[in-house]
Tab-separated table of C-alpha atoms in Angstrom:
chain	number	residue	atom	x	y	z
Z	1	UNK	CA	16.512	-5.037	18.356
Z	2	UNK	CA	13.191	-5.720	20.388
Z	3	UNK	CA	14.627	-6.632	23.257
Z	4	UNK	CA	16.511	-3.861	24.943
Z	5	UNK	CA	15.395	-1.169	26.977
Z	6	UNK	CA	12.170	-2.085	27.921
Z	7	UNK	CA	12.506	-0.547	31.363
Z	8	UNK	CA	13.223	2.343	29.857
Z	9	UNK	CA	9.675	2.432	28.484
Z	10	UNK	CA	7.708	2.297	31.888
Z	11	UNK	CA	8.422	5.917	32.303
Z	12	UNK	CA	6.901	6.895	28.520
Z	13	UNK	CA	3.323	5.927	28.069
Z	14	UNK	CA	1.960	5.504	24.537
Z	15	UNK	CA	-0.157	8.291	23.676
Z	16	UNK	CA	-3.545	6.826	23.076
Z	17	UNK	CA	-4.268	9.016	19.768
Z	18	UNK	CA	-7.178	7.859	16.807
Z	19	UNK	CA	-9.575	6.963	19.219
Z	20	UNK	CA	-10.094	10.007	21.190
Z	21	UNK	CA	-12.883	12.353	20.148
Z	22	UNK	CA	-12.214	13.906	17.111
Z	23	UNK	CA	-12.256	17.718	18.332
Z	24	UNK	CA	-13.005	19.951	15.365
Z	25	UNK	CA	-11.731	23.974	15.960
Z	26	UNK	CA	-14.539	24.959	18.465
Z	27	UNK	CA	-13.961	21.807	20.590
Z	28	UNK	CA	-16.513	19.789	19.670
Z	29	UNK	CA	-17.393	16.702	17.428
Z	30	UNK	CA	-16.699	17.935	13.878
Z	31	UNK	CA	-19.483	16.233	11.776
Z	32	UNK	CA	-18.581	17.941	8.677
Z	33	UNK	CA	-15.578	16.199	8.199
Z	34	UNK	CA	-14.756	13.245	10.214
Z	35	UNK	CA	-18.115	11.763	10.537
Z	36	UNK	CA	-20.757	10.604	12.999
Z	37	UNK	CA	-19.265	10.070	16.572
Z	38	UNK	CA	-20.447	7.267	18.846
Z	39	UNK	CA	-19.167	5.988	22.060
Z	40	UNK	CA	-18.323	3.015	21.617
Z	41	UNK	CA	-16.523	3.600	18.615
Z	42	UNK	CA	-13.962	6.171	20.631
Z	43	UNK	CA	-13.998	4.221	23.879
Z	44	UNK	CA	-13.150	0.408	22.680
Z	45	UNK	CA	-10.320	-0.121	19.851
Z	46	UNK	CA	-12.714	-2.239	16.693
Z	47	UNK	CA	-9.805	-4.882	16.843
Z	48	UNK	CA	-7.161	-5.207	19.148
Z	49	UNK	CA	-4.098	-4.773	17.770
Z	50	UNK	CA	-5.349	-1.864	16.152
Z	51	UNK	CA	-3.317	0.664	18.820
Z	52	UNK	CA	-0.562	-0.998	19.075
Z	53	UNK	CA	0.238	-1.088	14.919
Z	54	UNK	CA	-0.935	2.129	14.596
Z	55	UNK	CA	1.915	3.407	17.096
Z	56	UNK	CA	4.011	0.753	16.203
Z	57	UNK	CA	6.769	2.997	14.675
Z	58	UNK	CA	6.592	5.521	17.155
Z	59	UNK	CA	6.879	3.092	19.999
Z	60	UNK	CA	9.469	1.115	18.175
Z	61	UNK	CA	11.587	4.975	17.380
Z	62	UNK	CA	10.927	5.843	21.085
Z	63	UNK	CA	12.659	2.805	22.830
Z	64	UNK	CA	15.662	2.828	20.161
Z	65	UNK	CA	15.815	6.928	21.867
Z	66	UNK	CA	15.400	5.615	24.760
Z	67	UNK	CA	18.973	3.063	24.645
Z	68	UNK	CA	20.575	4.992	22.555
Z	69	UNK	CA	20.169	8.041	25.415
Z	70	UNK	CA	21.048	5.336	28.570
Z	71	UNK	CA	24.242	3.836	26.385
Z	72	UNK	CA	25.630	7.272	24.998
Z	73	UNK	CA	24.193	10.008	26.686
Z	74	UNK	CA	21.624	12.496	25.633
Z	75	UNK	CA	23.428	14.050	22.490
Z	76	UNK	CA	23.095	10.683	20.796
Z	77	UNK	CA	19.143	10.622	20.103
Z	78	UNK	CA	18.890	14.801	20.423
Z	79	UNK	CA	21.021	14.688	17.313
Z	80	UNK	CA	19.437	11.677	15.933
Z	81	UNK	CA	15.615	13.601	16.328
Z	82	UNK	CA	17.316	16.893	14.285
Z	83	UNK	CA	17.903	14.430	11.510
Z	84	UNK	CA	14.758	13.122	11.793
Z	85	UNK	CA	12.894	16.363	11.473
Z	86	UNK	CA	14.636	17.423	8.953
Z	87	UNK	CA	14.442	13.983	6.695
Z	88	UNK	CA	10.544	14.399	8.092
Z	89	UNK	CA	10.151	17.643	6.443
Z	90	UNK	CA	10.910	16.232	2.645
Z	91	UNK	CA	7.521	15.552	1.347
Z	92	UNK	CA	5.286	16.071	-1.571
Z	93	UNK	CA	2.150	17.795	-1.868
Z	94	UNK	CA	-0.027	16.695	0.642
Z	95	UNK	CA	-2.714	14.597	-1.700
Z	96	UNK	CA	0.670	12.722	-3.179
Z	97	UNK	CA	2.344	9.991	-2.613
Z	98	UNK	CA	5.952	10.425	-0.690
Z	99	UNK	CA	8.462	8.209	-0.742
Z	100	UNK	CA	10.130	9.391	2.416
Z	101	UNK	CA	13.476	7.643	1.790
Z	102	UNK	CA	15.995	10.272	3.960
Z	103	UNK	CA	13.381	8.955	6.693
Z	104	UNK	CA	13.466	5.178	5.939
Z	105	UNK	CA	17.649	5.356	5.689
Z	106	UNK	CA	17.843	6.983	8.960
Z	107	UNK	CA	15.464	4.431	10.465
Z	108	UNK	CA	17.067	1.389	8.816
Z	109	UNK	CA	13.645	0.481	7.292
Z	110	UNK	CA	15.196	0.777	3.790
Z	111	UNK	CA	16.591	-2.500	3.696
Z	112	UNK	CA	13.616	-4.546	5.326
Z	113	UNK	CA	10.387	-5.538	4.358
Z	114	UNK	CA	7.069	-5.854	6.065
Z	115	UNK	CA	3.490	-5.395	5.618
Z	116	UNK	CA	3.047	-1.860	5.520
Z	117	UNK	CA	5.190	-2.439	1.890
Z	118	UNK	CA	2.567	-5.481	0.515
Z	119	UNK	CA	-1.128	-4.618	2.144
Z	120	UNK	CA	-2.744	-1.421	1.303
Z	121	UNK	CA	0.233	0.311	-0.444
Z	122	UNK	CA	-0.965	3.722	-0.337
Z	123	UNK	CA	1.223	4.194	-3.940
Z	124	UNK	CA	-1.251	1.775	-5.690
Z	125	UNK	CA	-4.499	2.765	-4.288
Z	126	UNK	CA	-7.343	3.402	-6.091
Z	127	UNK	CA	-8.722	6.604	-4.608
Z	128	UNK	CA	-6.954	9.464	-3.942
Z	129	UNK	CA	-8.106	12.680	-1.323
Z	130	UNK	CA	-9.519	15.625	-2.447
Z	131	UNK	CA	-6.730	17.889	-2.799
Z	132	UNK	CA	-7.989	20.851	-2.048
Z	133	UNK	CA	-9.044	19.437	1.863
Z	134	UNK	CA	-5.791	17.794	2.465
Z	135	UNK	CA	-3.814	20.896	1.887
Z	136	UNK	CA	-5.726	23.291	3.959
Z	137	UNK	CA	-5.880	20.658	6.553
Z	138	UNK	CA	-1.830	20.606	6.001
Z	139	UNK	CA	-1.910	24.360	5.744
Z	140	UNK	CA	-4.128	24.476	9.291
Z	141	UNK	CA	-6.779	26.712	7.484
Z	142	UNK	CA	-8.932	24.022	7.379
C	1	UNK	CA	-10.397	8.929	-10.092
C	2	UNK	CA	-12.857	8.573	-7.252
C	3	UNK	CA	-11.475	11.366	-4.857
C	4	UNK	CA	-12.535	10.700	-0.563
C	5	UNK	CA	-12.541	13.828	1.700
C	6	UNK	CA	-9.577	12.603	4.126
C	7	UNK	CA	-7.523	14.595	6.205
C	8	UNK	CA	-4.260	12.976	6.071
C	9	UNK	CA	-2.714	10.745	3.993
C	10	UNK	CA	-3.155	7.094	5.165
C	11	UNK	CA	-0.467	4.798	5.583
C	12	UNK	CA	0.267	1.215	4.621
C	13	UNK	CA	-0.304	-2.319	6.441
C	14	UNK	CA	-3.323	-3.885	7.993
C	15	UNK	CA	-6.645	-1.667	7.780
C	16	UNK	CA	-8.835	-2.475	10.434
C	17	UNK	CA	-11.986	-0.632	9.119
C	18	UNK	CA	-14.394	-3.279	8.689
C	19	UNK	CA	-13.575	-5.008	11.984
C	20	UNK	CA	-16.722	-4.078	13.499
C	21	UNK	CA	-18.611	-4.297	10.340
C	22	UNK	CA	-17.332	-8.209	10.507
C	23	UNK	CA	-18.319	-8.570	13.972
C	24	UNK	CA	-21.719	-7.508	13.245
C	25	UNK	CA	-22.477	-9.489	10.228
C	26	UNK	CA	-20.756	-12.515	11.966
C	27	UNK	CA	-22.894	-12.195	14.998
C	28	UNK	CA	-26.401	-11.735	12.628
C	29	UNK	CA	-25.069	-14.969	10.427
C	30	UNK	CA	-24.718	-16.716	13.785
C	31	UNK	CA	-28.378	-15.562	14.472
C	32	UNK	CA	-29.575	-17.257	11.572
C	33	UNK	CA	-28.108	-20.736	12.005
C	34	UNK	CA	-25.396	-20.331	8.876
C	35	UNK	CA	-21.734	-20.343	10.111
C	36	UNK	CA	-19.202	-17.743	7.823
C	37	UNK	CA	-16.423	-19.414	5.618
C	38	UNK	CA	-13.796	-20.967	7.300
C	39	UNK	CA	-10.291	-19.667	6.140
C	40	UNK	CA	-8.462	-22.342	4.765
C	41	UNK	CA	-5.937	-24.319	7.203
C	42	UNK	CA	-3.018	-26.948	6.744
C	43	UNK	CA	-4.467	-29.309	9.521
C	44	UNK	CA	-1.184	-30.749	9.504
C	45	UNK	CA	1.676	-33.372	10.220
C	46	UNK	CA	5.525	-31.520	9.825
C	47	UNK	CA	8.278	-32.426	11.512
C	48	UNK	CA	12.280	-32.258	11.560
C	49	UNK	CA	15.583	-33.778	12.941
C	50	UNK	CA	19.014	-33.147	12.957
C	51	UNK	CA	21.238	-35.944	12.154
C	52	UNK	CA	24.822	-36.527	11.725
C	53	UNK	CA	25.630	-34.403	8.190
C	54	UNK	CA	22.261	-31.632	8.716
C	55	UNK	CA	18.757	-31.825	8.772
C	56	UNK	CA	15.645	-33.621	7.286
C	57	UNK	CA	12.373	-31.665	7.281
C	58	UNK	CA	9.442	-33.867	6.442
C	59	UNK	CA	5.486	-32.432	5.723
C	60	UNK	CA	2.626	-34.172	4.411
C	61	UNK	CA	0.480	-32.554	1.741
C	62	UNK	CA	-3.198	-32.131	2.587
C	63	UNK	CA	-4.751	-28.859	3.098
C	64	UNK	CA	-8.463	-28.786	4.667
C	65	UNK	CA	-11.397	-26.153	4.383
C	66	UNK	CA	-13.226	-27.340	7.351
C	67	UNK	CA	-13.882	-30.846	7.021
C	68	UNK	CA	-13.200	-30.484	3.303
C	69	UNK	CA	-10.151	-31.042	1.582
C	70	UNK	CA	-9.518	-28.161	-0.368
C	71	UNK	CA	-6.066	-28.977	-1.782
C	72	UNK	CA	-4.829	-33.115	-2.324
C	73	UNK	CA	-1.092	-32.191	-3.309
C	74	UNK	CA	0.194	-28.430	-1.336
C	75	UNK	CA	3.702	-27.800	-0.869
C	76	UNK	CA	3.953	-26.740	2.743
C	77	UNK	CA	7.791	-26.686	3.019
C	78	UNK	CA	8.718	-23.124	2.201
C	79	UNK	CA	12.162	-22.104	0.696
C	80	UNK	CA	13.331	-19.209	3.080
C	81	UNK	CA	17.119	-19.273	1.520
C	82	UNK	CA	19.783	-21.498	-0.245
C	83	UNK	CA	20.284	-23.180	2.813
C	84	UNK	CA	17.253	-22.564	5.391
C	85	UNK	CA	14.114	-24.316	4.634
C	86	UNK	CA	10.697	-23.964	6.806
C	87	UNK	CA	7.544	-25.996	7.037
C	88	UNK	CA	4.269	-24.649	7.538
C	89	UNK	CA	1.499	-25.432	9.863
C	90	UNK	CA	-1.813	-23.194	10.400
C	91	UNK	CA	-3.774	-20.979	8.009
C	92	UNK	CA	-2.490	-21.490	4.576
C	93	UNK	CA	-1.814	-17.976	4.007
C	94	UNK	CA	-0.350	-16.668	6.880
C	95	UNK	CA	2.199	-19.080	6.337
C	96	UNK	CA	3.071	-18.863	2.788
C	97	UNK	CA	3.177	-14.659	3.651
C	98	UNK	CA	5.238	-14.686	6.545
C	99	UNK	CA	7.603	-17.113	5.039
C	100	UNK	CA	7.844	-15.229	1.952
C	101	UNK	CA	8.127	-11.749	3.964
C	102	UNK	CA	10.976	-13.300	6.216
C	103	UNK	CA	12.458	-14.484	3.347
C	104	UNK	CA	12.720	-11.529	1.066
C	105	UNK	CA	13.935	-9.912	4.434
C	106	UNK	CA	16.793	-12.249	4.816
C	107	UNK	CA	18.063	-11.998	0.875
C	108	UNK	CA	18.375	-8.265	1.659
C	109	UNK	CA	20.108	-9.108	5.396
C	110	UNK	CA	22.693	-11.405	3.321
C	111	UNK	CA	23.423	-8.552	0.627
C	112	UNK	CA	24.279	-6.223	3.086
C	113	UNK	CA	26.682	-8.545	5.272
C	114	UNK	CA	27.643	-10.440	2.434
C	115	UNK	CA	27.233	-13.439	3.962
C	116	UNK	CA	25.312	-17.184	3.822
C	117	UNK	CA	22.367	-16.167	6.095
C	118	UNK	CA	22.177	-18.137	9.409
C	119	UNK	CA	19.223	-20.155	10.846
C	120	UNK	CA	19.216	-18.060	14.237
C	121	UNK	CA	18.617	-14.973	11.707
C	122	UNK	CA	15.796	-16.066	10.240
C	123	UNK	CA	14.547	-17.754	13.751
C	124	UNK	CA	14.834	-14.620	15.352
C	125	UNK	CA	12.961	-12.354	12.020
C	126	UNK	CA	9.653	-14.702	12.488
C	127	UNK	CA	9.557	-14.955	16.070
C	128	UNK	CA	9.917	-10.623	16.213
C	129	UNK	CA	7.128	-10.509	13.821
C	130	UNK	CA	4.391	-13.568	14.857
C	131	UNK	CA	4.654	-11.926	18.800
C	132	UNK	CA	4.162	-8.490	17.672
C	133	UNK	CA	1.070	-9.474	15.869
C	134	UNK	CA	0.005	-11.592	19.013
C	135	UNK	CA	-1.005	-14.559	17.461
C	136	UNK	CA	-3.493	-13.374	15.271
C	137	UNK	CA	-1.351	-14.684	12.346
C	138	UNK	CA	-2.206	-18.296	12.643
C	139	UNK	CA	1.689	-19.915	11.570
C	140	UNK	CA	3.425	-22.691	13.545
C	141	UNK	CA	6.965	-23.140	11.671
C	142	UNK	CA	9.525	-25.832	11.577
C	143	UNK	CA	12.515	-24.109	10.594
C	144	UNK	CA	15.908	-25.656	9.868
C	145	UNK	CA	19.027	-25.169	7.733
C	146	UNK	CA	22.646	-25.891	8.018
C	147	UNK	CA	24.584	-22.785	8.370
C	148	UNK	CA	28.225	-21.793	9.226
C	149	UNK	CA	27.683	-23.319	12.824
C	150	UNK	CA	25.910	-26.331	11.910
C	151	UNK	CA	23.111	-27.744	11.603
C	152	UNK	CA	20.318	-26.067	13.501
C	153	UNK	CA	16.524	-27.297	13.784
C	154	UNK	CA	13.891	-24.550	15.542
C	155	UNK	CA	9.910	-24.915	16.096
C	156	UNK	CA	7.918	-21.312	16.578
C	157	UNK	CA	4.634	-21.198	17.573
C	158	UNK	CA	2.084	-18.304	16.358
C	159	UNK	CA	2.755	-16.285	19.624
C	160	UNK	CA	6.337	-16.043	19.125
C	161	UNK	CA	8.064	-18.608	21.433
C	162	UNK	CA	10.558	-20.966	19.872
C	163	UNK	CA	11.961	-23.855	20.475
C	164	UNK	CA	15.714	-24.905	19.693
C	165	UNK	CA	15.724	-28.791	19.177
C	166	UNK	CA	17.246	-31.869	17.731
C	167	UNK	CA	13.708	-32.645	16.316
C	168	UNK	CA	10.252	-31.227	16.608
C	169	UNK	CA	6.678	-31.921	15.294
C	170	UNK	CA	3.921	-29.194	14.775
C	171	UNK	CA	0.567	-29.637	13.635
C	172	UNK	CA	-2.664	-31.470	14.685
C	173	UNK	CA	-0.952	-34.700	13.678
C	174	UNK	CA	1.917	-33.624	15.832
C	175	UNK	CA	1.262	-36.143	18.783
C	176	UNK	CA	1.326	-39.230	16.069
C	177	UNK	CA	4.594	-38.083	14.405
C	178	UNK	CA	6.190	-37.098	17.636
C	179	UNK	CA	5.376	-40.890	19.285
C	180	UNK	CA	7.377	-42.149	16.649
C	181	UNK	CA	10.698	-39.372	17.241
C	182	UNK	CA	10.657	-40.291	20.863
C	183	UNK	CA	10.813	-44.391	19.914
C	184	UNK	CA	13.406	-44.557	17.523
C	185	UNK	CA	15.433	-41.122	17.539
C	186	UNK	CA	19.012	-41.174	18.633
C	187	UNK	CA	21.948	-38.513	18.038
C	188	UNK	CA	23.835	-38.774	15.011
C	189	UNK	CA	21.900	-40.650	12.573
C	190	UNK	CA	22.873	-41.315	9.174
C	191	UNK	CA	20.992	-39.843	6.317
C	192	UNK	CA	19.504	-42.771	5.343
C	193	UNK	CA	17.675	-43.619	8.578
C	194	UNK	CA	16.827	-39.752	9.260
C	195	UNK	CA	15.117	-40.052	5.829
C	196	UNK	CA	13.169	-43.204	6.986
C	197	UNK	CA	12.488	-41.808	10.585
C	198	UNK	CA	10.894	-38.599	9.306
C	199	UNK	CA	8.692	-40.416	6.477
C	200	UNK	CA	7.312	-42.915	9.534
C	201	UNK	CA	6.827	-39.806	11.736
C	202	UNK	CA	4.871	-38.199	8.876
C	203	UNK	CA	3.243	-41.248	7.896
C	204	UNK	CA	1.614	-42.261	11.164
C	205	UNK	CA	0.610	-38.255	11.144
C	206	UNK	CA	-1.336	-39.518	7.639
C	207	UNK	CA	-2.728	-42.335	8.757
C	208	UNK	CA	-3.827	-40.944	12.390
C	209	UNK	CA	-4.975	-37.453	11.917
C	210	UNK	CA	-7.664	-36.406	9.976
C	211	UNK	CA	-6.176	-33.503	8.629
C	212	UNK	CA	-3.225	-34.971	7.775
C	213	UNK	CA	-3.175	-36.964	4.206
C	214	UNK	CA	-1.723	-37.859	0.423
C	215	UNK	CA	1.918	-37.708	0.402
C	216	UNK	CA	5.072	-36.887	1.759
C	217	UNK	CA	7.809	-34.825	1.420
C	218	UNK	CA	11.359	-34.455	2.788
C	219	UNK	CA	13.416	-31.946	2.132
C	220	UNK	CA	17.665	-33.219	3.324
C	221	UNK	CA	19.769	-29.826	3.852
C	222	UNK	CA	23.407	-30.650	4.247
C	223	UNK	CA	26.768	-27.946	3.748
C	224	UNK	CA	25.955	-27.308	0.510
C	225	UNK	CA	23.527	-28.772	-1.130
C	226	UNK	CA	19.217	-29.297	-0.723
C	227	UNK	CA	17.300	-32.069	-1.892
C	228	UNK	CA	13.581	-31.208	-2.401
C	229	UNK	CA	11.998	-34.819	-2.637
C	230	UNK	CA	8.248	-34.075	-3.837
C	231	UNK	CA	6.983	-36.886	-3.725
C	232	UNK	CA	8.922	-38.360	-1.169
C	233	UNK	CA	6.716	-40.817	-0.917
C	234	UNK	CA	3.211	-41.553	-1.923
C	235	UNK	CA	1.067	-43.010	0.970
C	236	UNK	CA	-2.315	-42.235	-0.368
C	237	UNK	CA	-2.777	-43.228	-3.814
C	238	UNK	CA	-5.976	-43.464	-5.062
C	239	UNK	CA	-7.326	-46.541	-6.928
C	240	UNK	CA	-6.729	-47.275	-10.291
C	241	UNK	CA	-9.374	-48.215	-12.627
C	242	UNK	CA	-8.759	-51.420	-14.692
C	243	UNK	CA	-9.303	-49.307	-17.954
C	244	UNK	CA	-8.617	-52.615	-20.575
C	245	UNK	CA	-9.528	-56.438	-19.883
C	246	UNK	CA	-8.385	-58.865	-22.980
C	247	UNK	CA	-7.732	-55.794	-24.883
C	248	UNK	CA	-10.819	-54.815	-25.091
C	249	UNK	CA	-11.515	-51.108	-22.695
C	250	UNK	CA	-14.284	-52.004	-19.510
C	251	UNK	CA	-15.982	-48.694	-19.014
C	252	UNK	CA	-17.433	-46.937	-20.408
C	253	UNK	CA	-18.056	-49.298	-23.325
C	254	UNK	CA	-20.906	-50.827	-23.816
C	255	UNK	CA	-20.664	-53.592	-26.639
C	256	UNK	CA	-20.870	-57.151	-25.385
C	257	UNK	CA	-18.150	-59.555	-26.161
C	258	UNK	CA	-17.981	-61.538	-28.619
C	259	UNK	CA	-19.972	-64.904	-27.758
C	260	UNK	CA	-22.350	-63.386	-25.367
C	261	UNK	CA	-25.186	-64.391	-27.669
C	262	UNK	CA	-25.016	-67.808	-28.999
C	263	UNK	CA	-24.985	-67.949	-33.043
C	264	UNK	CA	-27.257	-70.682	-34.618
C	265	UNK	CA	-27.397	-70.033	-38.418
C	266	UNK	CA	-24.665	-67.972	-40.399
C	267	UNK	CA	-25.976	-67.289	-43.993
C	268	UNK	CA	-23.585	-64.852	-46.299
C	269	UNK	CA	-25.171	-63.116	-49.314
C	270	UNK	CA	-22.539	-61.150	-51.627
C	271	UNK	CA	-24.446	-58.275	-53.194
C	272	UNK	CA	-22.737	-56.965	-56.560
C	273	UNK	CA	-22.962	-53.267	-57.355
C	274	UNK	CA	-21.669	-51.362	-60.428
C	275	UNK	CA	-20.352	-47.975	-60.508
C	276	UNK	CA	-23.047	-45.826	-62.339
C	277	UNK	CA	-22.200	-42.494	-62.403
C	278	UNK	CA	-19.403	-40.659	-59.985
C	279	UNK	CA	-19.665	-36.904	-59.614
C	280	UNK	CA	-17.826	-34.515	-56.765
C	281	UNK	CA	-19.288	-31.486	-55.390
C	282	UNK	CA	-16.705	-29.144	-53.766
C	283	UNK	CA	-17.870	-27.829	-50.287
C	284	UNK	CA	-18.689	-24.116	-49.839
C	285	UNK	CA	-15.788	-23.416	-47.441
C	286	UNK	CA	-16.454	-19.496	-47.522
């Protein structure tokens, strides 16, 4: 499953997102909510397989696109994204938990563990965001 | 419940928050002369070999802190399914984790074929995961199991490379137990020499390595059937104290024996009581 299509990938770069600087609605650093910034912190990943596991699905979803596209033609993953988008949109309120099973069947995840399911399993943590942020941050008032 | 003002809901896995945190304190520590805890590792002698009817998997038992030992009797060969076994060099944990991940992940594989997992499975499930986390989990494997194709016998490092083999060592006493493979090994053993080949390899592993010690075990998969032989064999014992001589217990005691003082005289005087007066008085139990 890993080892197909990786020339495929050459022409997709990995977007390099959670480290750039956290632009707030006017552009700049927002303080308020996402902390001090410093350079270092935005220039040099703390550990360095942070980037690659936090992209690790969406690099893993975009070379299974990428096959599927060179083996059957582009309807294959169009389809396959519509599916996703829709599974994508089934969630709970934004402060909840979501199970997001339509998502995990369509990936094949649902039969597979790893350690996203044992470390920090966001179902049995102890905090819990402040509602009232996360949904105008979902509802883009924020 | 404590509530945090995040954005977005955060997802499961590794958290790399307090990486820098870690590097900070760790290079301060370093400052002051003290050295942070060492995780705890199976310096280690495993091996395996394939012989005529399947495969013998062999581990000794000591797991280190450092330079001390933090656990005399651990179990490093890991069940992974009815018929695949793996042993476990490295940090203690990642080993015990990944083989317990890979294993959960093959019961489900074999539920949805319906079929006896195969070694090559399982082989290919760790080696996917330890080179995606690019040898940062610390687990050199000796897998083997006896499937529908045979009997199969694989070594994976913690970068993801594996090896397909008719018998491999791992470990820091790897050198010692593989000197003895490439002596006496030859193709189509019987299981009673395999057995005795893989408890020499492990035992000059003991006896040579420092982080290598106590006992052995061997685990002997064949079509069918496992045998988990803990304690194989028992290389280290410690010593026994003499606990009685003539009957009599040596330590902690401290009467002398009888005749350590020589008697002289011996003069007997009977005294005669009578019974005056008995009375009982019943405890206050309350």
């Amino acid at each position: 499953m890993n080892t197909r299509g990786l020339r495929s990938q050459l022409k997709d770069s990995v977007p390099v997102t959670g480290l750039c600087p956290q632009a707030g609605p006017y552009g700049v650093q927002d303080s308020l909510r996402r902390g001090f910034s410093s350079v270092k912190n935005e220039l040099l990943p703390s550990h360095p397989l942070e980037l690659s596991e936090k992209n690790f699905q969406l690099n893993q979803d975009k070379m299974n696109f990428n096959t599927l596209r060179n083996i059957q033609g582009l309807h294959a993953p169009l389809k396959l994204q519509m599916e996703y988008r829709a599974a994508r949109q089934i969630q709970r309120l934004p402060f909840l938990p979501s199970s997001n099973l339509a998502l995990d069947t369509l990936r094949g995840t649902d039969d597979s563990i790893g350690f996203q399911d044992i470390l920090n399993d966001p179902v049995l943590s102890e905090i819990m965001g402040d509602p009232h942020i996360m949904t105008e941050y979902k509802l883009g008032v924020l | 419940m404590a509530s945090v003002s995040v954005c977005q809901y955060h997802s499961g896995g590794f958290s790399f928050e307090n990486c820098k945190r870690n590097a900070l304190l760790e290079a301060d520590i370093n400052k002051l002369g003290f050295s942070s805890p060492a995780a705890r590792k199976t310096g280690t002698t495993i091996c395996g070999v394939v012989y005529k009817d399947g495969v013998v998997l062999g581990a000794d038992t000591r797991a280190t802190e450092g330079m001390v030992v933090a656990d005399k009797n651990c179990s490093k060969i890991h069940y992974i399914s009815p018929n695949i076994y793996c042993c476990g060099a490295g940090t203690a944990a990642d080993t015990e984790m990944t083989t317990q991940i890979i294993s959960s992940n093959l019961e489900l594989h074999s539920l949805s074929t319906g079929r006896l997992p195969r070694v090559t499975t399982a082989n290919r499930m760790l080696k996917q995961m330890l080179f995606r986390y690019q040898g940062y989990i610390g687990a050199a494997l000796v897998l083997g199991g006896v499937d529908c194709n045979g009997p199969h016998l694989y070594s994976i490092y913690p970068h993801g490379s594996t090896d397909k083999l008719p018998y491999v060592t791992m470990g820091s006493g790897s050198l010692a137990a593989m000197a003895v493979f490439e002596d006496r090994y030859r193709p189509n053993m019987e299981e009673e020499e395999a057995k005795r080949l893989v408890r020499d390899a492990i035992a000059a592993g003991i006896f040579n390595d420092l982080g290598s010690g106590s006992n052995i075990d061997l685990c002997v998969i064949t079509k069918g059937n496992v045998d988990y032989l803990r304690p194989h064999d028992m290389a280290n014992k410690k010593g026994v104290r003499e606990d009685k001589v003539y009957g009599r217990p040596v330590t902690g005691s401290y009467r002398y024996k009888h005749g350590t003082t020589g008697v002289l005289t011996k003069a007997v005087t009977p005294l005669n009581l009578e019974v005056v007066e008995e009375s009982v008085q019943t405890m206050d139990t309350s």
